[in-house]
Coordinates of C-alpha atoms in Angstrom, one line a residue:
M1 CA -14.5 -22.1 -15.7
N2 CA -11.0 -22.5 -14.3
A3 CA -10.5 -25.4 -11.8
A4 CA -10.2 -24.6 -8.1
P5 CA -6.6 -24.6 -6.9
T6 CA -5.8 -27.0 -4.0
I7 CA -4.1 -26.0 -0.7
D8 CA -1.0 -27.8 -2.0
A9 CA -1.0 -25.5 -5.0
V10 CA -1.1 -22.5 -2.6
R11 CA 1.9 -23.8 -0.7
E12 CA 3.8 -24.5 -3.9
A13 CA 3.2 -20.9 -5.1
A14 CA 4.3 -19.6 -1.7
S15 CA 7.5 -21.6 -1.9
V16 CA 8.4 -20.1 -5.3
L17 CA 7.9 -16.6 -4.0
R18 CA 9.9 -17.2 -0.9
D19 CA 12.9 -18.2 -3.0
R20 CA 12.7 -14.7 -4.6
F21 CA 12.7 -12.6 -1.4
D22 CA 15.8 -10.5 -0.7
T23 CA 14.1 -9.3 2.5
T24 CA 12.2 -11.0 5.3
A25 CA 8.7 -12.3 4.6
P26 CA 6.1 -9.6 3.6
R27 CA 4.0 -8.1 6.4
V28 CA 1.7 -6.1 4.1
A29 CA 0.1 -7.1 0.8
V30 CA -1.4 -4.5 -1.5
V31 CA -3.9 -5.4 -4.3
L32 CA -3.8 -2.8 -7.1
G33 CA -7.1 -2.0 -8.9
S34 CA -7.6 -0.8 -12.5
G35 CA -5.3 2.0 -13.4
L36 CA -3.5 2.0 -10.1
G37 CA -0.4 0.2 -11.1
G38 CA 1.6 3.4 -10.6
L39 CA 1.7 2.6 -6.9
V40 CA 4.6 0.2 -7.7
R41 CA 6.9 3.2 -7.6
A42 CA 6.4 3.3 -3.8
V43 CA 8.3 0.1 -3.5
S44 CA 12.1 0.2 -2.7
N45 CA 14.3 -2.4 -4.4
P46 CA 11.4 -4.0 -6.2
Q47 CA 11.6 -7.5 -7.5
R48 CA 9.1 -8.5 -10.1
V49 CA 7.7 -12.0 -10.4
P50 CA 5.3 -12.5 -13.4
Y51 CA 2.3 -14.8 -12.7
S52 CA 3.7 -17.1 -15.4
E53 CA 6.5 -18.0 -13.0
V54 CA 4.1 -18.8 -10.1
P55 CA 2.5 -22.3 -10.2
G56 CA -1.3 -22.3 -10.5
F57 CA -1.7 -18.6 -11.5
P58 CA -3.5 -17.9 -14.8
P59 CA -2.7 -14.8 -16.9
T60 CA -4.7 -11.6 -16.4
T61 CA -7.0 -10.6 -19.2
V62 CA -8.2 -7.1 -18.1
V63 CA -6.6 -4.0 -19.5
G64 CA -4.8 -2.1 -16.7
H65 CA -3.8 -5.3 -14.8
S66 CA -0.2 -6.2 -15.6
G67 CA -0.1 -9.7 -14.0
E68 CA 2.8 -9.8 -11.6
F69 CA 3.9 -9.7 -8.0
V70 CA 6.2 -6.9 -6.9
L71 CA 8.3 -7.7 -3.8
G72 CA 10.3 -5.1 -1.8
T73 CA 9.8 -2.6 1.1
V74 CA 7.7 0.5 1.6
E75 CA 8.8 2.7 4.5
H76 CA 11.1 -0.1 5.6
V77 CA 8.2 -2.5 5.9
P78 CA 8.4 -5.7 3.8
V79 CA 5.5 -5.7 1.3
I80 CA 4.2 -7.7 -1.7
L81 CA 2.1 -5.9 -4.3
Q82 CA -0.4 -7.8 -6.5
A83 CA -0.4 -5.9 -9.9
G84 CA -3.3 -7.6 -11.6
R85 CA -6.3 -9.3 -10.0
F86 CA -8.7 -12.0 -11.2
H87 CA -12.4 -11.4 -11.5
L88 CA -15.5 -13.6 -11.3
Y89 CA -16.7 -12.1 -14.6
E90 CA -13.7 -13.6 -16.4
G91 CA -15.2 -17.0 -15.7
H92 CA -12.8 -17.8 -12.8
D93 CA -13.9 -20.0 -9.9
P94 CA -14.1 -17.9 -6.7
S95 CA -11.1 -19.9 -5.3
V96 CA -9.0 -18.6 -8.3
V97 CA -10.1 -15.0 -7.6
T98 CA -9.0 -15.4 -4.0
L99 CA -5.9 -17.5 -4.6
P100 CA -3.5 -14.5 -4.1
V101 CA -5.1 -13.9 -0.6
R102 CA -4.5 -17.5 0.5
L103 CA -1.0 -17.1 -0.9
F104 CA -0.5 -14.0 1.2
S105 CA -1.7 -15.8 4.3
E106 CA 0.8 -18.7 3.6
L107 CA 3.6 -16.1 3.4
G108 CA 2.7 -14.6 6.8
V109 CA 1.0 -11.4 5.6
E110 CA -0.7 -9.6 8.5
V111 CA -2.4 -6.7 6.7
L112 CA -4.1 -6.6 3.3
V113 CA -4.6 -3.2 1.6
V114 CA -7.1 -3.7 -1.2
T115 CA -7.8 -1.0 -3.8
N116 CA -10.2 -0.9 -6.7
A117 CA -11.8 1.4 -9.3
A118 CA -15.5 2.0 -8.5
G119 CA -18.5 4.0 -9.6
G120 CA -19.8 6.6 -7.2
L121 CA -23.4 6.5 -6.1
Q122 CA -23.5 9.7 -4.0
P123 CA -24.2 13.1 -5.6
T124 CA -21.6 14.6 -3.3
F125 CA -18.8 12.5 -5.0
R126 CA -16.9 14.4 -7.7
P127 CA -14.7 11.9 -9.6
P128 CA -11.8 11.3 -9.5
A129 CA -11.9 10.9 -5.7
L130 CA -10.9 8.5 -3.0
M131 CA -13.3 6.6 -0.7
L132 CA -12.3 4.7 2.3
I133 CA -14.4 1.5 2.5
A134 CA -16.2 1.2 5.8
D135 CA -18.2 -1.9 4.9
H136 CA -19.5 -3.9 1.9
I137 CA -22.6 -5.5 0.4
N138 CA -22.1 -8.7 -1.5
L139 CA -24.4 -8.9 -4.6
M140 CA -22.1 -11.1 -6.6
W141 CA -24.1 -14.2 -5.7
R142 CA -20.9 -16.0 -5.0
N143 CA -19.0 -16.7 -1.7
P144 CA -15.4 -18.0 -1.9
L145 CA -15.9 -20.0 1.3
T146 CA -18.5 -22.2 -0.2
G147 CA -17.5 -25.9 -0.3
P148 CA -15.1 -27.9 1.9
V149 CA -13.6 -25.9 4.8
L150 CA -9.9 -25.3 4.1
N151 CA -7.2 -25.7 6.8
G152 CA -7.0 -22.5 9.0
E153 CA -10.4 -21.1 7.9
P154 CA -13.5 -21.3 10.1
R155 CA -16.8 -22.5 8.7
W156 CA -18.7 -19.3 9.7
P157 CA -16.3 -16.3 10.0
D158 CA -17.7 -13.2 11.6
M159 CA -18.0 -10.1 9.3
Y160 CA -18.1 -7.4 11.9
D161 CA -15.6 -4.6 11.5
L162 CA -14.5 -6.3 8.3
Y163 CA -12.6 -3.2 7.2
D164 CA -10.4 -2.7 10.2
G165 CA -11.4 0.4 12.2
E166 CA -7.8 1.1 13.5
L167 CA -6.4 1.0 9.9
R168 CA -9.1 3.3 8.7
G169 CA -8.2 5.7 11.5
H170 CA -4.6 5.7 10.3
A171 CA -5.8 6.4 6.7
R172 CA -7.9 9.3 7.8
A173 CA -5.0 10.8 9.8
V174 CA -2.7 10.5 6.8
A175 CA -5.3 12.1 4.5
R176 CA -5.8 14.9 7.0
D177 CA -2.1 15.6 7.4
H178 CA -1.6 15.8 3.6
G179 CA -4.8 17.6 2.7
I180 CA -6.2 14.7 0.7
P181 CA -10.0 14.7 0.3
L182 CA -11.2 11.3 1.5
H183 CA -14.8 10.1 1.5
E184 CA -15.9 7.1 3.5
G185 CA -18.7 4.7 2.6
V186 CA -20.1 1.3 1.7
Y187 CA -18.8 -0.6 -1.4
L188 CA -21.2 -2.9 -3.2
G189 CA -19.8 -5.7 -5.3
L190 CA -21.6 -6.9 -8.4
L191 CA -20.7 -9.8 -10.7
G192 CA -20.3 -7.6 -13.9
P193 CA -18.9 -7.3 -16.5
S194 CA -21.6 -5.0 -17.8
Y195 CA -22.0 -1.6 -16.2
E196 CA -25.2 -1.0 -14.3
T197 CA -28.4 0.4 -15.7
P198 CA -29.9 3.7 -14.3
A199 CA -32.6 1.7 -12.6
E200 CA -30.1 -0.6 -11.0
I201 CA -28.1 2.4 -9.8
R202 CA -31.3 3.8 -8.1
M203 CA -31.8 0.4 -6.4
L204 CA -28.2 0.3 -5.2
Q205 CA -28.5 3.8 -3.7
R206 CA -31.6 2.7 -1.8
M207 CA -29.8 -0.3 -0.5
G208 CA -27.3 1.9 1.3
A209 CA -24.3 1.6 -1.1
D210 CA -22.0 4.6 -1.8
A211 CA -19.9 3.0 -4.5
V212 CA -20.2 0.0 -6.8
G213 CA -17.6 -2.3 -8.5
M214 CA -16.8 -5.8 -9.7
S215 CA -14.1 -6.9 -7.4
T216 CA -12.7 -6.8 -3.8
V217 CA -15.6 -8.6 -2.0
P218 CA -14.3 -12.2 -2.4
E219 CA -10.8 -11.3 -1.5
V220 CA -11.8 -9.5 1.7
I221 CA -14.1 -12.4 2.8
V222 CA -11.1 -14.8 2.5
A223 CA -8.8 -12.3 4.2
R224 CA -11.2 -12.3 7.2
A225 CA -11.4 -16.1 7.2
R226 CA -7.6 -16.2 7.3
G227 CA -7.3 -13.6 10.1
I228 CA -5.7 -10.9 7.9
R229 CA -6.6 -7.3 8.8
V230 CA -8.0 -5.3 5.8
L231 CA -7.9 -1.7 4.7
G232 CA -10.0 -0.9 1.6
I233 CA -9.8 2.1 -0.6
S234 CA -11.9 2.8 -3.7
S235 CA -10.9 5.1 -6.5
I236 CA -14.2 6.7 -7.5
T237 CA -13.4 7.0 -11.2
N238 CA -16.9 7.8 -12.5
V239 CA -20.5 8.2 -11.3
G240 CA -23.2 5.6 -11.9
A241 CA -25.4 5.5 -15.0
G242 CA -28.2 8.0 -14.9
L243 CA -26.3 10.3 -12.6
F244 CA -24.6 12.1 -15.5
Q245 CA -25.0 12.5 -19.2
G246 CA -22.6 10.3 -21.1
V247 CA -21.4 6.7 -21.7
L248 CA -19.2 4.8 -19.3
D249 CA -15.9 3.7 -20.8
H250 CA -13.1 1.5 -19.3
A251 CA -10.4 3.7 -20.8
E252 CA -11.7 6.7 -18.9
V253 CA -11.8 4.5 -15.7
L254 CA -8.1 3.8 -16.2
E255 CA -7.2 7.4 -16.8
A256 CA -9.1 8.5 -13.7
G257 CA -7.3 5.9 -11.6
R258 CA -4.0 7.2 -12.8
A259 CA -5.0 10.7 -11.8
L260 CA -5.5 9.4 -8.2
A261 CA -2.3 7.4 -8.0
A262 CA -0.2 10.1 -6.3
D263 CA -2.7 10.6 -3.4
L264 CA -3.3 6.9 -3.1
E265 CA 0.5 6.3 -2.9
I266 CA 0.7 8.9 0.0
L267 CA -2.2 7.1 1.8
V268 CA -0.7 3.6 1.4
R269 CA 2.8 4.8 2.4
G270 CA 1.5 6.6 5.5
V271 CA -0.6 3.6 6.7
V272 CA 2.3 1.1 6.0
K273 CA 4.7 3.4 7.9
E274 CA 2.3 3.5 10.9
I275 CA 2.1 -0.3 10.8
G276 CA 5.9 -0.4 11.0
V277 CA 6.1 2.0 13.9
R278 CA 3.5 0.1 15.9
S279 CA 5.1 -3.3 15.4

C-alpha cells in the first residue's frame, strides 16, 4: 500500500502546478472517469502536466485514465481537469486517492465536478445514459478522514446536501435546454475491483441505490471537509449483473463512456458557464 502523503507534499504539488498556470488560479476542478477523457477538448489553451512532474503523485494503472492534469479555461472560467484518478482497489491509501482534491483546495478551487462510469441498477436506465448524483452510499469500508485531523478539515463534517442542490439545478436546466436525457439518483461506492454478483445487485437495489461504481465517494467526502461544492455525474455504461444476459467487460465500459462524452461536455460547459456568470 502506498504511503499517505503529508500536507507538506500537497503544498509542494500545488507550488509546481502554480508555476505552470498561464491564467489565474482555477475556480473549477473536473475529475474525469473511465472513458471520459474526451472532455479535455472543452478546455481552451490547454496546458498538460503529467503526474510524473507533480511531486507525490503515483502513475495511474487503469486503462482509460491517462494520468495528467490539464489546465486552461472553459467558458472563460479557469479550470483544472484531472485526467486519471486513483482507486482504493489499486492498493492506494485513501489519502492518495484523495490527494488531488486536497491539491485542488490548496489551489483555491471552489467547485468540484466529479464524473465516473457506473453500472445502472434501475430497470428504467438504458445505457449509455447520464445520471446526476443526488446522494451517495459508502460501502467501500474506508473513510479518507480517518486518522489525524488535517489543517482546515473539521473532525466531523456534515454530509447533508453533499451534492450541491444549486449546481444540480444548473445541470438539469442545461440538460433541458439541450434535450439531453438526464436521470437523477443515488450512487453507491464499492471497493472493487471485481464486478458485483447478481445477488449483490439485488441487495444494492433494496438499499436504495440507483447506480454502483468503484470511485468518487472518497473524493467527495474530502471535498466536503474542505468546503468545496460538488456536482456529480455518472455515466451509466452498463446495467448490473443479473439485469441482462451477458458478461461485463471494461472495454465496453470505456466505449460507452466515449459515446456519452459529447453530452457530458455540454453539461459541464453549461454548468461552468453559469458559475462564471454568477461570480
